[in-house]
């Protein structure tokens, strides 16, 4: 499977990327997040999970 690189200018853009991934995938598939601390993994995860309708807190995927 080809690698996909996405760039987001700020936190709001990263949340939107996550929401769009949720919309496009419809909850199917596996997404692996890899990056240094502060790279935006939690923000992307928050956008993705909220894109599925979750309204609560989202913990860091690095530490869960």
XYZ file of C-alpha atoms in Angstrom:
64
model
C 0.000 0.000 0.000
C 1.417 3.436 -0.852
C 2.458 5.837 1.880
C 0.341 8.972 2.273
C 1.791 12.220 3.603
C -0.596 14.920 4.787
C 0.359 18.361 6.067
C -1.726 20.586 8.330
C -0.860 24.200 9.135
C -2.267 24.254 12.671
C -4.388 22.387 15.239
C -7.692 23.277 13.576
C -6.413 21.987 10.240
C -5.198 18.753 11.878
C -8.623 18.218 13.473
C -10.213 18.718 10.052
C -7.839 16.203 8.451
C -8.869 13.674 11.109
C -12.575 14.350 10.519
C -12.125 13.933 6.776
C -10.285 10.639 7.261
C -13.245 9.451 9.357
C -15.633 10.452 6.590
C -13.623 8.852 3.778
C -12.888 5.575 5.568
C -16.305 5.130 7.157
C -14.551 3.397 10.051
C -12.953 0.720 7.893
C -9.262 -0.060 7.812
C -6.243 0.367 10.021
C -4.380 3.615 10.547
C -0.894 3.569 12.031
C 0.353 6.790 13.599
C 4.077 7.294 13.898
C 5.902 10.415 14.965
C 7.815 12.241 17.634
C 6.157 13.704 20.707
C 4.340 16.855 19.647
C 3.932 15.741 16.029
C 0.120 15.932 16.196
C -0.871 12.276 16.660
C -3.311 13.036 19.479
C -4.827 15.985 17.621
C -5.298 13.867 14.501
C -6.805 11.079 16.619
C -9.156 13.561 18.287
C -10.351 14.810 14.892
C -10.794 11.259 13.627
C -12.720 10.075 16.675
C -14.896 13.196 16.759
C -15.510 12.653 13.054
C -17.225 9.423 14.114
C -19.440 11.390 16.527
C -17.588 11.052 19.853
C -17.916 14.174 22.005
C -15.826 13.247 25.074
C -12.126 13.487 25.800
C -9.588 11.685 23.632
C -6.435 10.375 25.321
C -3.061 10.281 23.644
C -2.645 7.135 21.488
C 1.046 7.149 22.434
C 0.315 6.366 26.077
C -2.828 4.207 25.858
